[in-house]
Amino acid sequence: MSTATRHEAALEQVLAAAAAHAEQADEAAEFPVAALDAMRATGLLGLLVPAEHGGGGGGLGDLVDVTLRLARVDMSVALIFAMHCQQVVAVVRHADGPLAARLLPELGKGDVYLASVTTERGKGGHLLSSESTVRQDAGTLTIDRDAPIVTGGQHADAYLITTLAPDATSPSQVSLVYARRDQLTLEVRGGWQPLGMRATQSVPMRLTGRVPADQVIGAPGKFREIVAPTFGPLAHIGWSAAWLGAATGALSRILHHIRDAGRGQFDPSSELLLTRLARVRGRLDLVNALLRHTVAAVEGTPDVADPSTQLLVNSLKVHAAEQCFAAADEMVELVGLRHGYLRSSPLYLERVFRDLRSASLNYANDRLLLVNGALTLRDRQVHLA
């Protein structure tokens, strides 16, 4: 029995809260507070913390299963959960000593929501460099961090913040700093009115404050050593699960509509209908196969930074983004204007379409293809993960 199955009751509570507020959250671009409250109350936020620290003891497969389920109802909620889990796993794997002893039991309770602060105005979402300085003095780090996008930043209990190491001599010497909400002064510096992903409320923020110098996750200036084995794979696996969940949920609603309320509009024996359904289902099956294979490859390799595994992880993100949006586009065409394009449709395919349009932009596909092109040139024997 998977950890996700054991947490079925908790997941059902979160799904109910997400479903009740999804339309309003999308309409107003408001954070899904009720869904987050349910995640805290049920302890679901501790899913990937090892059981010995009081957490759910889940793995990547559990992350995928839960994210898929959440995204069938609300993709924004699924992204919030998956990105939180990415932060949690970074702490689990890379915090050590007294810091790990303090943080892991707190995260294991499942009532701490962790937000990521990695974007900067001059470099966008590029993870391996920073323009933000931090000052170290008398055992503390003074943070003054301006970020154009912080998903759920107004509602987080703590943050993982990328900055230059205090003694950095190059932009690539980046540290990852843990900061509790009560250690910071938070300033929201703009609004959030996007096309899709509206309930993620990824606002621009300035975070200032002082934290103990031992709240660096991993070695100072060595964030690169966290990105390859943890940050990158967890992001691409979690995002892909959210996109796939949103698309599969949409297809399920369409199939129920065709077989029930839409019988007068659709002929289940139509060759055009059947061909279109087959193409949509084929896209989703391909993404699911690639997603599950990537999880197995990441969990089974002794070196996630190996080029073949990095190629696979990056390809997952690119293909999931492209195929899930293409599936949504085909579904709009399949059901037509009333149920594919109008916001009033109970299928809410229009929202899924908008949400999935963000997939190729969320850490741009073009950037990953450039990386994969360079990695391919280095792998003359074409080793497949």
mmCIF file of C-alpha atoms in Angstrom, residues 196-367:
data_model
loop_
_atom_site.group_PDB
_atom_site.id
_atom_site.type_symbol
_atom_site.label_atom_id
_atom_site.label_comp_id
_atom_site.label_asym_id
_atom_site.label_seq_id
_atom_site.Cartn_x
_atom_site.Cartn_y
_atom_site.Cartn_z
ATOM 1 C CA GLY A 196 -3.594 30.890 -15.921
ATOM 2 C CA MET A 197 -2.232 29.452 -12.658
ATOM 3 C CA ARG A 198 -4.178 32.306 -11.114
ATOM 4 C CA ALA A 199 -4.673 30.763 -7.672
ATOM 5 C CA THR A 200 -0.929 30.299 -7.135
ATOM 6 C CA GLN A 201 -0.845 34.043 -6.349
ATOM 7 C CA SER A 202 2.830 34.279 -7.330
ATOM 8 C CA VAL A 203 3.346 37.902 -6.358
ATOM 9 C CA PRO A 204 6.549 39.978 -6.368
ATOM 10 C CA MET A 205 7.962 40.348 -2.868
ATOM 11 C CA ARG A 206 10.814 41.882 -0.923
ATOM 12 C CA LEU A 207 12.026 39.851 2.058
ATOM 13 C CA THR A 208 14.343 41.428 4.631
ATOM 14 C CA GLY A 209 15.610 40.222 7.980
ATOM 15 C CA ARG A 210 18.338 38.483 9.962
ATOM 16 C CA VAL A 211 18.664 34.729 10.468
ATOM 17 C CA PRO A 212 21.251 32.580 12.258
ATOM 18 C CA ALA A 213 24.198 31.771 9.997
ATOM 19 C CA ASP A 214 23.592 28.031 10.445
ATOM 20 C CA GLN A 215 20.309 28.246 8.510
ATOM 21 C CA VAL A 216 22.071 27.572 5.218
ATOM 22 C CA ILE A 217 20.860 24.383 3.536
ATOM 23 C CA GLY A 218 23.898 22.498 2.268
ATOM 24 C CA ALA A 219 27.351 24.029 2.013
ATOM 25 C CA PRO A 220 27.539 27.839 1.658
ATOM 26 C CA GLY A 221 27.912 28.807 -1.996
ATOM 27 C CA LYS A 222 27.182 25.240 -3.167
ATOM 28 C CA PHE A 223 23.535 25.447 -4.180
ATOM 29 C CA ARG A 224 24.558 23.843 -7.483
ATOM 30 C CA GLU A 225 25.028 20.596 -5.544
ATOM 31 C CA ILE A 226 21.345 20.766 -4.515
ATOM 32 C CA VAL A 227 19.960 21.683 -7.935
ATOM 33 C CA ALA A 228 21.133 18.661 -9.926
ATOM 34 C CA PRO A 229 20.056 15.843 -7.573
ATOM 35 C CA THR A 230 17.058 17.487 -5.908
ATOM 36 C CA PHE A 231 15.725 20.870 -7.017
ATOM 37 C CA GLY A 232 15.645 20.156 -10.745
ATOM 38 C CA PRO A 233 14.205 16.617 -10.675
ATOM 39 C CA LEU A 234 11.618 17.420 -7.998
ATOM 40 C CA ALA A 235 10.451 20.489 -9.907
ATOM 41 C CA HIS A 236 10.121 18.745 -13.242
ATOM 42 C CA ILE A 237 8.489 15.631 -11.804
ATOM 43 C CA GLY A 238 6.070 17.634 -9.642
ATOM 44 C CA TRP A 239 5.126 20.089 -12.384
ATOM 45 C CA SER A 240 4.643 17.294 -14.916
ATOM 46 C CA ALA A 241 2.348 15.439 -12.518
ATOM 47 C CA ALA A 242 0.288 18.613 -12.059
ATOM 48 C CA TRP A 243 -0.030 19.182 -15.806
ATOM 49 C CA LEU A 244 -0.927 15.546 -16.448
ATOM 50 C CA GLY A 245 -3.482 15.567 -13.630
ATOM 51 C CA ALA A 246 -5.163 18.688 -15.010
ATOM 52 C CA ALA A 247 -5.394 17.177 -18.498
ATOM 53 C CA THR A 248 -6.632 13.761 -17.308
ATOM 54 C CA GLY A 249 -9.261 15.404 -15.124
ATOM 55 C CA ALA A 250 -10.491 17.400 -18.110
ATOM 56 C CA LEU A 251 -10.692 14.308 -20.303
ATOM 57 C CA SER A 252 -12.596 12.424 -17.610
ATOM 58 C CA ARG A 253 -15.187 15.193 -17.339
ATOM 59 C CA ILE A 254 -15.558 15.228 -21.134
ATOM 60 C CA LEU A 255 -16.077 11.462 -21.277
ATOM 61 C CA HIS A 256 -18.759 11.604 -18.592
ATOM 62 C CA HIS A 257 -20.415 14.452 -20.487
ATOM 63 C CA ILE A 258 -20.386 12.553 -23.796
ATOM 64 C CA ARG A 259 -21.877 9.437 -22.229
ATOM 65 C CA ASP A 260 -24.476 11.293 -20.106
ATOM 66 C CA ALA A 261 -25.632 14.895 -20.548
ATOM 67 C CA GLY A 262 -24.063 15.321 -23.979
ATOM 68 C CA ARG A 263 -25.724 12.387 -25.723
ATOM 69 C CA GLY A 264 -27.730 14.729 -27.918
ATOM 70 C CA GLN A 265 -24.624 16.610 -29.011
ATOM 71 C CA PHE A 266 -22.166 13.732 -29.485
ATOM 72 C CA ASP A 267 -22.496 10.459 -31.352
ATOM 73 C CA PRO A 268 -20.325 7.895 -29.524
ATOM 74 C CA SER A 269 -19.980 5.929 -32.771
ATOM 75 C CA SER A 270 -18.626 8.909 -34.754
ATOM 76 C CA GLU A 271 -15.267 8.031 -36.310
ATOM 77 C CA LEU A 272 -14.123 11.659 -36.007
ATOM 78 C CA LEU A 273 -15.005 11.709 -32.303
ATOM 79 C CA LEU A 274 -13.323 8.377 -31.628
ATOM 80 C CA THR A 275 -10.174 9.399 -33.510
ATOM 81 C CA ARG A 276 -9.920 12.659 -31.589
ATOM 82 C CA LEU A 277 -10.457 10.913 -28.259
ATOM 83 C CA ALA A 278 -7.768 8.371 -29.142
ATOM 84 C CA ARG A 279 -5.250 11.117 -29.920
ATOM 85 C CA VAL A 280 -5.927 12.919 -26.647
ATOM 86 C CA ARG A 281 -5.717 9.713 -24.626
ATOM 87 C CA GLY A 282 -2.520 8.744 -26.445
ATOM 88 C CA ARG A 283 -0.843 12.017 -25.500
ATOM 89 C CA LEU A 284 -1.704 11.513 -21.844
ATOM 90 C CA ASP A 285 -0.571 7.885 -21.808
ATOM 91 C CA LEU A 286 2.764 8.904 -23.308
ATOM 92 C CA VAL A 287 3.296 11.583 -20.652
ATOM 93 C CA ASN A 288 2.313 9.170 -17.902
ATOM 94 C CA ALA A 289 4.755 6.541 -19.191
ATOM 95 C CA LEU A 290 7.577 9.079 -19.380
ATOM 96 C CA LEU A 291 6.721 10.433 -15.925
ATOM 97 C CA ARG A 292 6.712 7.003 -14.281
ATOM 98 C CA HIS A 293 9.920 5.988 -16.057
ATOM 99 C CA THR A 294 11.627 9.193 -14.940
ATOM 100 C CA VAL A 295 10.620 8.592 -11.319
ATOM 101 C CA ALA A 296 12.035 5.053 -11.505
ATOM 102 C CA ALA A 297 15.237 6.283 -13.149
ATOM 103 C CA VAL A 298 15.782 9.056 -10.590
ATOM 104 C CA GLU A 299 15.120 6.725 -7.663
ATOM 105 C CA GLY A 300 17.257 3.944 -9.152
ATOM 106 C CA THR A 301 20.419 5.795 -10.122
ATOM 107 C CA PRO A 302 23.320 6.377 -7.727
ATOM 108 C CA ASP A 303 24.050 9.687 -9.495
ATOM 109 C CA VAL A 304 21.104 11.840 -10.544
ATOM 110 C CA ALA A 305 23.581 14.367 -11.968
ATOM 111 C CA ASP A 306 24.656 11.826 -14.605
ATOM 112 C CA PRO A 307 24.039 13.377 -18.072
ATOM 113 C CA SER A 308 21.663 10.607 -19.189
ATOM 114 C CA THR A 309 19.439 11.145 -16.153
ATOM 115 C CA GLN A 310 19.559 14.926 -16.483
ATOM 116 C CA LEU A 311 18.571 14.604 -20.145
ATOM 117 C CA LEU A 312 15.627 12.428 -19.162
ATOM 118 C CA VAL A 313 14.466 14.766 -16.380
ATOM 119 C CA ASN A 314 14.628 17.810 -18.667
ATOM 120 C CA SER A 315 12.900 15.953 -21.495
ATOM 121 C CA LEU A 316 10.086 14.987 -19.156
ATOM 122 C CA LYS A 317 9.395 18.625 -18.395
ATOM 123 C CA VAL A 318 9.493 19.662 -22.063
ATOM 124 C CA HIS A 319 7.314 16.826 -23.348
ATOM 125 C CA ALA A 320 4.822 16.998 -20.475
ATOM 126 C CA ALA A 321 4.381 20.732 -21.040
ATOM 127 C CA GLU A 322 3.903 20.325 -24.782
ATOM 128 C CA GLN A 323 1.731 17.212 -24.784
ATOM 129 C CA CYS A 324 -0.601 18.188 -21.955
ATOM 130 C CA PHE A 325 -1.308 21.588 -23.494
ATOM 131 C CA ALA A 326 -1.757 20.006 -26.919
ATOM 132 C CA ALA A 327 -4.243 17.583 -25.366
ATOM 133 C CA ALA A 328 -6.165 20.472 -23.805
ATOM 134 C CA ASP A 329 -6.212 22.283 -27.142
ATOM 135 C CA GLU A 330 -7.601 19.185 -28.857
ATOM 136 C CA MET A 331 -10.217 18.779 -26.130
ATOM 137 C CA VAL A 332 -11.435 22.354 -26.708
ATOM 138 C CA GLU A 333 -11.798 21.543 -30.396
ATOM 139 C CA LEU A 334 -13.551 18.292 -29.590
ATOM 140 C CA VAL A 335 -16.333 19.675 -27.380
ATOM 141 C CA GLY A 336 -16.731 22.989 -29.200
ATOM 142 C CA LEU A 337 -17.477 26.573 -28.213
ATOM 143 C CA ARG A 338 -20.054 26.057 -25.475
ATOM 144 C CA HIS A 339 -18.157 23.525 -23.372
ATOM 145 C CA GLY A 340 -14.616 24.174 -24.529
ATOM 146 C CA TYR A 341 -14.410 27.944 -24.612
ATOM 147 C CA LEU A 342 -17.019 29.424 -22.299
ATOM 148 C CA ARG A 343 -16.172 29.938 -18.638
ATOM 149 C CA SER A 344 -19.688 28.964 -17.593
ATOM 150 C CA SER A 345 -19.277 25.329 -18.683
ATOM 151 C CA PRO A 346 -19.295 22.791 -15.828
ATOM 152 C CA LEU A 347 -16.405 21.047 -17.612
ATOM 153 C CA TYR A 348 -14.222 24.119 -16.826
ATOM 154 C CA LEU A 349 -12.024 23.186 -19.770
ATOM 155 C CA GLU A 350 -11.375 26.865 -20.446
ATOM 156 C CA ARG A 351 -9.601 27.154 -17.081
ATOM 157 C CA VAL A 352 -7.530 24.025 -17.721
ATOM 158 C CA PHE A 353 -6.545 25.387 -21.135
ATOM 159 C CA ARG A 354 -5.340 28.645 -19.573
ATOM 160 C CA ASP A 355 -3.517 26.846 -16.778
ATOM 161 C CA LEU A 356 -1.704 24.489 -19.136
ATOM 162 C CA ARG A 357 -0.605 27.326 -21.426
ATOM 163 C CA SER A 358 1.823 28.251 -18.649
ATOM 164 C CA ALA A 359 3.568 24.876 -18.714
ATOM 165 C CA SER A 360 6.132 25.620 -21.422
ATOM 166 C CA LEU A 361 6.912 28.987 -19.793
ATOM 167 C CA ASN A 362 7.355 27.714 -16.236
ATOM 168 C CA TYR A 363 11.154 27.451 -16.487
ATOM 169 C CA ALA A 364 11.130 27.882 -20.252
ATOM 170 C CA ASN A 365 11.292 24.856 -22.514
ATOM 171 C CA ASP A 366 13.772 26.686 -24.749
ATOM 172 C CA ARG A 367 16.207 27.006 -21.849
#
